[in-house]
N, CA, C and O atoms as a CHARMM CRD file, in Angstrom:
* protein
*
  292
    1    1 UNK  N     85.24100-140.63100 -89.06900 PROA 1      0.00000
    2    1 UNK  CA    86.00400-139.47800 -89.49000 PROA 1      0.00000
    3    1 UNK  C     86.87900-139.04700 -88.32600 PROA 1      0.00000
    4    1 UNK  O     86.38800-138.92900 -87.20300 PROA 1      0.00000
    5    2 UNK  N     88.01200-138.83600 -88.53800 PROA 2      0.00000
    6    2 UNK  CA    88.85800-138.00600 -87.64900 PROA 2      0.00000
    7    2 UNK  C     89.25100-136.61300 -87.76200 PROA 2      0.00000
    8    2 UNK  O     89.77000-135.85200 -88.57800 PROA 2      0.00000
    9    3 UNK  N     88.71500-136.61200 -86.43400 PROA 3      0.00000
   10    3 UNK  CA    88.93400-134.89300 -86.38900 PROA 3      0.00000
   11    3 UNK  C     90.26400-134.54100 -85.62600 PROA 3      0.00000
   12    3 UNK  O     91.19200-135.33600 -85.47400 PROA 3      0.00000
   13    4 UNK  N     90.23500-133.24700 -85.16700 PROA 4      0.00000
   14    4 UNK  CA    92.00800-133.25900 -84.52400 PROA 4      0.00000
   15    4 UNK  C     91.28700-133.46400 -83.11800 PROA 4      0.00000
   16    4 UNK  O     90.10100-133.29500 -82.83200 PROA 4      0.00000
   17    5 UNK  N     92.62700-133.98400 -82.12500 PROA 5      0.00000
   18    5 UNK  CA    92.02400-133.72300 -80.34000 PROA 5      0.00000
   19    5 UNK  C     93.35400-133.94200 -79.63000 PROA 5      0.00000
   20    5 UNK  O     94.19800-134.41300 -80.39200 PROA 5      0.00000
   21    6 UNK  N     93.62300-133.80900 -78.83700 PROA 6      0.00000
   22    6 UNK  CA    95.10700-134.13200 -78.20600 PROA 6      0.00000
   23    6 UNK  C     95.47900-135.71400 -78.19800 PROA 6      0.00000
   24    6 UNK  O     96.40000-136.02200 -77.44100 PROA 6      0.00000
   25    7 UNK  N     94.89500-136.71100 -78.92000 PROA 7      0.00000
   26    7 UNK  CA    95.57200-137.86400 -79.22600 PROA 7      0.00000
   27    7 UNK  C     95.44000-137.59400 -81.12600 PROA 7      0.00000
   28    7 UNK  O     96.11600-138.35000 -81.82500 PROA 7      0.00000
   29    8 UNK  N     94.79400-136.80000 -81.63900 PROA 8      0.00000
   30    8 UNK  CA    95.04800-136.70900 -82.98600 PROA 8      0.00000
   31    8 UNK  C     95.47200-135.83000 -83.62600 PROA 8      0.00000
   32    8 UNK  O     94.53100-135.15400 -84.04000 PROA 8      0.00000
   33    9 UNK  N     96.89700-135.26400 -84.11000 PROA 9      0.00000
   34    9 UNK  CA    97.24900-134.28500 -84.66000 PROA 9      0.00000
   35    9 UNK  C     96.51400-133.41500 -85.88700 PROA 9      0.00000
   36    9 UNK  O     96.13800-133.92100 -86.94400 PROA 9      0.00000
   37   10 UNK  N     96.44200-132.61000 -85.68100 PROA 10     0.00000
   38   10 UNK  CA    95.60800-131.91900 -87.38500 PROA 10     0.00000
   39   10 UNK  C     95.98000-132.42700 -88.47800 PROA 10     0.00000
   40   10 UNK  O     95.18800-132.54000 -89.41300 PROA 10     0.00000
   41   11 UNK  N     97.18300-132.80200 -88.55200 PROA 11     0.00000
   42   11 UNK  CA    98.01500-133.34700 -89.62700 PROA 11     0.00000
   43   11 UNK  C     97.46100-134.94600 -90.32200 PROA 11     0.00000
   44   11 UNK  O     97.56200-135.50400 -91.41400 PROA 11     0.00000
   45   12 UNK  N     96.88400-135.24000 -89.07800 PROA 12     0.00000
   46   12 UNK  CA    96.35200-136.75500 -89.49800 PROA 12     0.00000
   47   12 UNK  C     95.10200-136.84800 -89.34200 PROA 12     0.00000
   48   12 UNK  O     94.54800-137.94700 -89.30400 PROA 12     0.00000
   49   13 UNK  N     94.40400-135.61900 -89.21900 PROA 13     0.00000
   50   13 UNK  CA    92.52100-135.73200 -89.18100 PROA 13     0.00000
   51   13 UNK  C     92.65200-135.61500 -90.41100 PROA 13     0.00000
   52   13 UNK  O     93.67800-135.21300 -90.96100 PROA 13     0.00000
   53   14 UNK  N     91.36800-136.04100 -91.10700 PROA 14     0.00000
   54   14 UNK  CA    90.13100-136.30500 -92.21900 PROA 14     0.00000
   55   14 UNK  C     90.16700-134.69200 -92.36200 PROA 14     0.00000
   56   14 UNK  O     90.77600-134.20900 -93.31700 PROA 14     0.00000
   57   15 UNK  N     89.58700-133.93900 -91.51600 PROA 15     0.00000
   58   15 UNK  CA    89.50700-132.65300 -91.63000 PROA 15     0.00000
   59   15 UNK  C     90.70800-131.88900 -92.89500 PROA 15     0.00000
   60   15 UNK  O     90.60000-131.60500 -94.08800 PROA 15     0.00000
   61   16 UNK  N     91.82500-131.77300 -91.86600 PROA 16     0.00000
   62   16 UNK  CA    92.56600-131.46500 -92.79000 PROA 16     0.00000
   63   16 UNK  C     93.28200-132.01700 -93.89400 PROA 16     0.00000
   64   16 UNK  O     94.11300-131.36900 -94.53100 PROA 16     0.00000
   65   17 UNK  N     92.86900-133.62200 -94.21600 PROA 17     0.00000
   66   17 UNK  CA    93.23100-134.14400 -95.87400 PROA 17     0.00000
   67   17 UNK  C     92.45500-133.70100 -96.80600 PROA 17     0.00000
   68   17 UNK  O     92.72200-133.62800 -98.00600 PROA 17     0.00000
   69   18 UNK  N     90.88300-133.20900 -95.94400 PROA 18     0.00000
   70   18 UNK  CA    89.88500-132.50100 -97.27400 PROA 18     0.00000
   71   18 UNK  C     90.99300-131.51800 -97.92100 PROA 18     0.00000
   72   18 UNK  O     90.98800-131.33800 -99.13900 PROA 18     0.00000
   73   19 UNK  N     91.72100-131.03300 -97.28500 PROA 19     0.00000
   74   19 UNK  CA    92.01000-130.27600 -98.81800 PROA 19     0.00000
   75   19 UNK  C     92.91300-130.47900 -99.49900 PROA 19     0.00000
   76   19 UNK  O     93.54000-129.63800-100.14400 PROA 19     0.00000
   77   20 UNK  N     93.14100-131.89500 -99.43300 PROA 20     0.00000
   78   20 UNK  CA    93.94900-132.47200-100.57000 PROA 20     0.00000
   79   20 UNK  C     92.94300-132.48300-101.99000 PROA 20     0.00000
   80   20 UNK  O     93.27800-132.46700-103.17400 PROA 20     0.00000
   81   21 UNK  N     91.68700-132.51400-101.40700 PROA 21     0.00000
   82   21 UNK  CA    90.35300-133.03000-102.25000 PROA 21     0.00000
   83   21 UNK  C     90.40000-131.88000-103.32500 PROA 21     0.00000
   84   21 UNK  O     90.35100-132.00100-104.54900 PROA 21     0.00000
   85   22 UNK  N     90.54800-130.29800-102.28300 PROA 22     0.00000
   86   22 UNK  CA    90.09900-129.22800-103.18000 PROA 22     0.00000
   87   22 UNK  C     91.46400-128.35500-103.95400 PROA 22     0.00000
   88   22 UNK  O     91.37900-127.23900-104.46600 PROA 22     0.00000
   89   23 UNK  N     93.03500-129.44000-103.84300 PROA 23     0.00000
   90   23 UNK  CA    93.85000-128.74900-103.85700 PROA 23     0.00000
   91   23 UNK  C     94.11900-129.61600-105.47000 PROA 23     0.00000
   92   23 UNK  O     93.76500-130.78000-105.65500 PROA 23     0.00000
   93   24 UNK  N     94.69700-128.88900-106.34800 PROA 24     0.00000
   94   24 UNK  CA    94.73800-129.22900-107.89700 PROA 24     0.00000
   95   24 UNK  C     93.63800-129.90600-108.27100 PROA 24     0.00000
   96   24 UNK  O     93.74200-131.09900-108.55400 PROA 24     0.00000
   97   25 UNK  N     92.35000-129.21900-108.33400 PROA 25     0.00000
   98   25 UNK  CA    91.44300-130.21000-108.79600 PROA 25     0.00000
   99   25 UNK  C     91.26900-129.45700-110.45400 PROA 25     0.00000
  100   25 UNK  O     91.84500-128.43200-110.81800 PROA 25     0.00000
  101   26 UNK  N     90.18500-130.41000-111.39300 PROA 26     0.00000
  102   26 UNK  CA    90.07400-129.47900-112.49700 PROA 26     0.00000
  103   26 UNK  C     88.46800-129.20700-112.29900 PROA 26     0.00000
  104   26 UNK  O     87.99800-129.43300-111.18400 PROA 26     0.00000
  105   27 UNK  N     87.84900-128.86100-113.05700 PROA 27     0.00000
  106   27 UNK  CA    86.43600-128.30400-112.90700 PROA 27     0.00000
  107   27 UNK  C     85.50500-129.44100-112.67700 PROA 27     0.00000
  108   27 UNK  O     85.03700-129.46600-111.53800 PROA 27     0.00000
  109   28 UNK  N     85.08300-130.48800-113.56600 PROA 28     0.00000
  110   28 UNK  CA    84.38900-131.47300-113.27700 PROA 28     0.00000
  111   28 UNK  C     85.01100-133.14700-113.16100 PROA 28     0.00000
  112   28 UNK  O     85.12100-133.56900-114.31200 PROA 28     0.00000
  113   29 UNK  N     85.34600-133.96700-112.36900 PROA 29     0.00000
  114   29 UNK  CA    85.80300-135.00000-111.82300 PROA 29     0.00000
  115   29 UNK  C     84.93000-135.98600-111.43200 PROA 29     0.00000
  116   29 UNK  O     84.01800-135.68000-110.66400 PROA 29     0.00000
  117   30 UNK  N     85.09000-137.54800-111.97300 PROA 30     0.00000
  118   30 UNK  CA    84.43400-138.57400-111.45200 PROA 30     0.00000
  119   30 UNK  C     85.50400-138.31500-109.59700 PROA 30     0.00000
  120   30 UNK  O     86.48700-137.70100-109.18300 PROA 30     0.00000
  121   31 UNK  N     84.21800-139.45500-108.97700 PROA 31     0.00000
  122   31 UNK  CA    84.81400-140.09600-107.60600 PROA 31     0.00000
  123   31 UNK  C     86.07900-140.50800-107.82500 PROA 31     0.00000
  124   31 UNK  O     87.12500-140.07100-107.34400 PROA 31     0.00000
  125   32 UNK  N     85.87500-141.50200-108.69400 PROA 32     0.00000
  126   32 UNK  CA    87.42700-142.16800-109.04400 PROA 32     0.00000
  127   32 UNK  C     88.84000-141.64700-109.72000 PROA 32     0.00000
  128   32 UNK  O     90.02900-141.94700-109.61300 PROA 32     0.00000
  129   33 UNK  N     88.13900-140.80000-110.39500 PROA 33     0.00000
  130   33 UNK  CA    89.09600-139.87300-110.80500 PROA 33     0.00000
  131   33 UNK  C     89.60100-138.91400-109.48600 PROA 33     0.00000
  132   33 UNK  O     90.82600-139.03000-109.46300 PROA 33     0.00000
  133   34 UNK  N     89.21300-138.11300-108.50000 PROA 34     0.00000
  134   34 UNK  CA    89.32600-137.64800-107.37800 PROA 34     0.00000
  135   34 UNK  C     90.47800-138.95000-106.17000 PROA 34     0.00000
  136   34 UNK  O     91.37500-138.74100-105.35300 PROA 34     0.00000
  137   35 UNK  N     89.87100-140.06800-106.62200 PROA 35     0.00000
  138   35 UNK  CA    90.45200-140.67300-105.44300 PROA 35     0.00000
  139   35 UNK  C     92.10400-141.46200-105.83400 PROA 35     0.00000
  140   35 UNK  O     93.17000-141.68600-105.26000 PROA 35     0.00000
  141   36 UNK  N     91.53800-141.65200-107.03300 PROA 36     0.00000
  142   36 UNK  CA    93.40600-141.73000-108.03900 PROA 36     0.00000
  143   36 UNK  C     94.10000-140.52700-107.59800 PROA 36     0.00000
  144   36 UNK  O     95.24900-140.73200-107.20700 PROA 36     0.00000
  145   37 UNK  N     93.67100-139.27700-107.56300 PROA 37     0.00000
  146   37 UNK  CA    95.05300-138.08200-107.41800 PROA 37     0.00000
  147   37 UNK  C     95.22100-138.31900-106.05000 PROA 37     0.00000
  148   37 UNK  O     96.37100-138.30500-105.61000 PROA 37     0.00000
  149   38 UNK  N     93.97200-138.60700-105.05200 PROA 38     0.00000
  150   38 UNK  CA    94.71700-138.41400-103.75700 PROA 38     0.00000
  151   38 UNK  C     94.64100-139.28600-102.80700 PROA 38     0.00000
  152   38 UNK  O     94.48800-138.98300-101.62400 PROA 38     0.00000
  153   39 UNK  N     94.74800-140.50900-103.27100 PROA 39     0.00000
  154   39 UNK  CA    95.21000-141.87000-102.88700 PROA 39     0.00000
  155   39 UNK  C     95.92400-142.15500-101.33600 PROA 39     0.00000
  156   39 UNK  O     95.55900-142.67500-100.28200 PROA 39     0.00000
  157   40 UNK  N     97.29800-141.41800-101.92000 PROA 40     0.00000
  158   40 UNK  CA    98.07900-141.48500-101.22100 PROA 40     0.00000
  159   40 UNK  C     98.11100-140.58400 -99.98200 PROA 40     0.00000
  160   40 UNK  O     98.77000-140.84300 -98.97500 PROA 40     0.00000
  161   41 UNK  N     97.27700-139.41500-100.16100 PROA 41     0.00000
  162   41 UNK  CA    96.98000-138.75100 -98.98300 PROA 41     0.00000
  163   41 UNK  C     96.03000-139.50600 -97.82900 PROA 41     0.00000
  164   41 UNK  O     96.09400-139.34900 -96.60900 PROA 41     0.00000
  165   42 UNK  N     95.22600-140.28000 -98.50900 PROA 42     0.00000
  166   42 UNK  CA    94.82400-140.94000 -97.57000 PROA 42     0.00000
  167   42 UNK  C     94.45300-142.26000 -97.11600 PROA 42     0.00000
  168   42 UNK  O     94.47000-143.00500 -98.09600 PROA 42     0.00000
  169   43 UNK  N     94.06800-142.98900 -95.88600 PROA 43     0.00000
  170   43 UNK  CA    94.95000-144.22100 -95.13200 PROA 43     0.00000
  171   43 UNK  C     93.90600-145.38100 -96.06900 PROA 43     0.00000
  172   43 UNK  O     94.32000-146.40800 -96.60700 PROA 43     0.00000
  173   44 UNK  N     92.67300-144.94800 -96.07200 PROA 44     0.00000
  174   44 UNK  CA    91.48900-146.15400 -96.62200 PROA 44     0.00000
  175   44 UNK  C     90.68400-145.52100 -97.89300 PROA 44     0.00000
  176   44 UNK  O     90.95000-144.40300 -98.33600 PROA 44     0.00000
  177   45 UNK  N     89.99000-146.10100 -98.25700 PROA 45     0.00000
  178   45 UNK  CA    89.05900-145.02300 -99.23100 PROA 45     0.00000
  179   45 UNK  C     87.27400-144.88200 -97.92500 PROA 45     0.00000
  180   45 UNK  O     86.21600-144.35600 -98.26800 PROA 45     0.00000
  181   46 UNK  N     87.47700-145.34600 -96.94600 PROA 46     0.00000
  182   46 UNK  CA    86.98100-144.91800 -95.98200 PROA 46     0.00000
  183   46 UNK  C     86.89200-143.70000 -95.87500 PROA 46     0.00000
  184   46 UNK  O     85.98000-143.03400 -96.36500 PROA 46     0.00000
  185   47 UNK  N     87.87500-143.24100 -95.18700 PROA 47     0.00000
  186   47 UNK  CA    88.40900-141.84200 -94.72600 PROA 47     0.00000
  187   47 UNK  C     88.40400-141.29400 -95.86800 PROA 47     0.00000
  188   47 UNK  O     88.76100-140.15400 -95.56900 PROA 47     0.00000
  189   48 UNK  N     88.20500-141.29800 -97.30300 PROA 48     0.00000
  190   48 UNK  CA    88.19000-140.74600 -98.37200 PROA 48     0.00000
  191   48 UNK  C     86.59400-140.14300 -98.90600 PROA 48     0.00000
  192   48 UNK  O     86.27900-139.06100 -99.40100 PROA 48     0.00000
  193   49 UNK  N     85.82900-141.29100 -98.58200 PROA 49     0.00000
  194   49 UNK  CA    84.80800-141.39500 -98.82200 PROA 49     0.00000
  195   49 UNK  C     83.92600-140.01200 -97.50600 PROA 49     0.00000
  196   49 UNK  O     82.98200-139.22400 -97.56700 PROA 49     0.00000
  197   50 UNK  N     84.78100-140.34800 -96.65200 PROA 50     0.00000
  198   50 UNK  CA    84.19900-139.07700 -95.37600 PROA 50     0.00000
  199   50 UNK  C     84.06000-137.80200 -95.72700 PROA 50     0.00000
  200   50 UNK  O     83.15600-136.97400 -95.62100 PROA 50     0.00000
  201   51 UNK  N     85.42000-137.80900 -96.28300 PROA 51     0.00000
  202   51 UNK  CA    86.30100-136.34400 -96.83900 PROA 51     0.00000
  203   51 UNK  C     85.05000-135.60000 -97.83800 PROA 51     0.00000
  204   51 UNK  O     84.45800-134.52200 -97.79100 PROA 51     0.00000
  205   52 UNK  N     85.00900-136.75400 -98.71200 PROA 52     0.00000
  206   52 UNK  CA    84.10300-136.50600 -99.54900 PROA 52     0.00000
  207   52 UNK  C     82.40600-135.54300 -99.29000 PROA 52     0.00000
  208   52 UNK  O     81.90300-134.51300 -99.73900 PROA 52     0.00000
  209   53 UNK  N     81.99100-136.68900 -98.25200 PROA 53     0.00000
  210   53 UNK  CA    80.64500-136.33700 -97.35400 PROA 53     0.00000
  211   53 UNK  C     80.82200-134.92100 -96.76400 PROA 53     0.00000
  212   53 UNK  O     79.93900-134.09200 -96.98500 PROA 53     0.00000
  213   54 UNK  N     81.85000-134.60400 -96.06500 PROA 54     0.00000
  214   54 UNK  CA    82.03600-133.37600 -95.27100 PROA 54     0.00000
  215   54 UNK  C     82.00200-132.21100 -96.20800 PROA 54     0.00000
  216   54 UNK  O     81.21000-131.28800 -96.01500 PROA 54     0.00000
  217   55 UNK  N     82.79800-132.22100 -97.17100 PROA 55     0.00000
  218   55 UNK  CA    82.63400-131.23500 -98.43800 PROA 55     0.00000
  219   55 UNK  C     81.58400-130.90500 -98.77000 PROA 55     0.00000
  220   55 UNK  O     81.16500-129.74800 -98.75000 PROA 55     0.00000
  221   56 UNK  N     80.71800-132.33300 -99.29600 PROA 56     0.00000
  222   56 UNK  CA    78.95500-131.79900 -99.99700 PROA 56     0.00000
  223   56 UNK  C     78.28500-131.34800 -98.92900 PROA 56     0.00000
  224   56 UNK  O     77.15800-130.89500 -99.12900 PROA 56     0.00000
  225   57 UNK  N     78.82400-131.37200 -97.56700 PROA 57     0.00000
  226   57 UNK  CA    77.63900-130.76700 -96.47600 PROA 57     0.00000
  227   57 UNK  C     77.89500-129.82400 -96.22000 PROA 57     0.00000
  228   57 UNK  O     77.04500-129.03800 -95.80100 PROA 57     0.00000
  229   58 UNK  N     79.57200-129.39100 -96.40200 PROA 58     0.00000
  230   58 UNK  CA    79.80000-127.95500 -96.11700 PROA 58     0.00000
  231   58 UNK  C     79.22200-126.76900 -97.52700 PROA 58     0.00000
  232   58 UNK  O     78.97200-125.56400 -97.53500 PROA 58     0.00000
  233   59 UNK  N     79.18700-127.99300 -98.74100 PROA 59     0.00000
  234   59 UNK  CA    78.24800-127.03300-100.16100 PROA 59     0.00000
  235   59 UNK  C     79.53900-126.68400-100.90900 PROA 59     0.00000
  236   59 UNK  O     79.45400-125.79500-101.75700 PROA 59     0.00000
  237   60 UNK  N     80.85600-127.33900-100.67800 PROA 60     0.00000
  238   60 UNK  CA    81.98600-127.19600-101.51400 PROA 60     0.00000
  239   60 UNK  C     81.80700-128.17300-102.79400 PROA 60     0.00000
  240   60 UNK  O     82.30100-127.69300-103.81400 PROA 60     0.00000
  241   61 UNK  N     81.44700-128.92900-102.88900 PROA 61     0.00000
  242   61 UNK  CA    81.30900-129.56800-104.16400 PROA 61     0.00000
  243   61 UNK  C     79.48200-130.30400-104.32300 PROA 61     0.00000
  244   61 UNK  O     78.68200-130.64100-103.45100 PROA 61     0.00000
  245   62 UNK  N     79.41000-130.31300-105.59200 PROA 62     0.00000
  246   62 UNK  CA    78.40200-130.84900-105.86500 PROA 62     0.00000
  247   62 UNK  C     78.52300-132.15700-106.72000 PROA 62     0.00000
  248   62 UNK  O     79.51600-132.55300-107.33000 PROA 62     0.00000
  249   63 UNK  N     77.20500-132.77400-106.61700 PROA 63     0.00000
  250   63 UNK  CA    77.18100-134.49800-107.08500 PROA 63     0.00000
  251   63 UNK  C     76.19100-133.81700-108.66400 PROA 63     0.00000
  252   63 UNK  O     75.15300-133.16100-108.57400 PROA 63     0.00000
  253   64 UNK  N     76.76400-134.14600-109.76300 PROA 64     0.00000
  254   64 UNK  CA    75.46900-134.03200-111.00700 PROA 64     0.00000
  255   64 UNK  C     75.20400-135.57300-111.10900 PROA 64     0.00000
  256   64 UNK  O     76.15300-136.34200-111.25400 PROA 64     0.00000
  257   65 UNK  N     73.86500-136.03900-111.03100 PROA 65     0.00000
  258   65 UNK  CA    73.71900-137.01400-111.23000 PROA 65     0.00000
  259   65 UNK  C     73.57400-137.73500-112.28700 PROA 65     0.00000
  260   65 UNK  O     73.71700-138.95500-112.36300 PROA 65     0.00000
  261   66 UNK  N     73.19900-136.77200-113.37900 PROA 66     0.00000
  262   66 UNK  CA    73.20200-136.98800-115.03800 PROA 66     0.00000
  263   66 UNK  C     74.84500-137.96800-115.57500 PROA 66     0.00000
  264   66 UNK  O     75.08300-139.02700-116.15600 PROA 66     0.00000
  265   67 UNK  N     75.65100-136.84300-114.95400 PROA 67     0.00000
  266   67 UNK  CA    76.83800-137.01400-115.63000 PROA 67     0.00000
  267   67 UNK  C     77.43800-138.02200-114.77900 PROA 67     0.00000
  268   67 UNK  O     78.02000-138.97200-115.30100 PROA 67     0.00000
  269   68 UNK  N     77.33900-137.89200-113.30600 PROA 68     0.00000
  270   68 UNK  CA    78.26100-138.78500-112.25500 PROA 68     0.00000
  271   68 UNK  C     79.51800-138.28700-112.24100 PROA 68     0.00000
  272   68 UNK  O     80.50400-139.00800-112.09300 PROA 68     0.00000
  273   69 UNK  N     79.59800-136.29200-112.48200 PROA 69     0.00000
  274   69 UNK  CA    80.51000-135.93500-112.27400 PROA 69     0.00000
  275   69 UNK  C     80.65600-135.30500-111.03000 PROA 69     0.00000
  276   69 UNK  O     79.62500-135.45300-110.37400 PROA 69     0.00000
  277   70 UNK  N     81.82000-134.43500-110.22800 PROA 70     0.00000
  278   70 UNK  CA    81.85700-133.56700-109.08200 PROA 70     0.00000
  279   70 UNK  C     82.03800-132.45600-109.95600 PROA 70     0.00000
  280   70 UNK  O     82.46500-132.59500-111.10200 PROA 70     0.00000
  281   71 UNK  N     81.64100-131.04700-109.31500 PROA 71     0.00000
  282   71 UNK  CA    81.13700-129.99400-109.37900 PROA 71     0.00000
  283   71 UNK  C     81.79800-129.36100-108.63100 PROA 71     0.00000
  284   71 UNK  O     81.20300-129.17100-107.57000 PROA 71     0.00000
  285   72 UNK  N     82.87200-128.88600-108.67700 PROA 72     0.00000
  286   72 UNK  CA    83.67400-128.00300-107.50700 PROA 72     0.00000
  287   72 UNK  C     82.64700-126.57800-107.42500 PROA 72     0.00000
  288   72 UNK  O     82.30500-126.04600-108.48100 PROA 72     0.00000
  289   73 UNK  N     82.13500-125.94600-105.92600 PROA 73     0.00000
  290   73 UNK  CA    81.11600-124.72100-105.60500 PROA 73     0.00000
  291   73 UNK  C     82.34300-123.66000-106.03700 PROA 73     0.00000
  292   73 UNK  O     82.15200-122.44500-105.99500 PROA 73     0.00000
């Protein structure tokens, strides 16, 4: 994951593409559905997949496992 530091601009940390994650979302979303809208925001589905992790730890989204949908908090 990239964070910002004086060789990494905020602009290009992980940090700040999360909120590409939480920006036009609708209420419940597959992974894949999430990673189709914001593709292009970011470089791998690596760094996507991070984005992802950092969110459920900060308690911004949730995993239902029934459905295999996201849960925006």
């Amino acid at each position: 994951m990239l964070v910002p530091s004086k060789f990494t601009r905020l602009e290009e940390s992980t940090l700040f593409r999360m909120t590409r994650v939480l920006s036009e979302r609708t209420d419940l979303e597959s992974v894949q559905d999430i990673y189709y809208r914001t593709r292009d925001d970011f470089r791998d589905a690596s760094e996507f997949l991070h984005a992802l992790d950092a969110l459920f730890v900060l308690g911004l989204l949730e995993f239902d496992e029934e459905s295999g949908l996201i849960r925006y908090a």
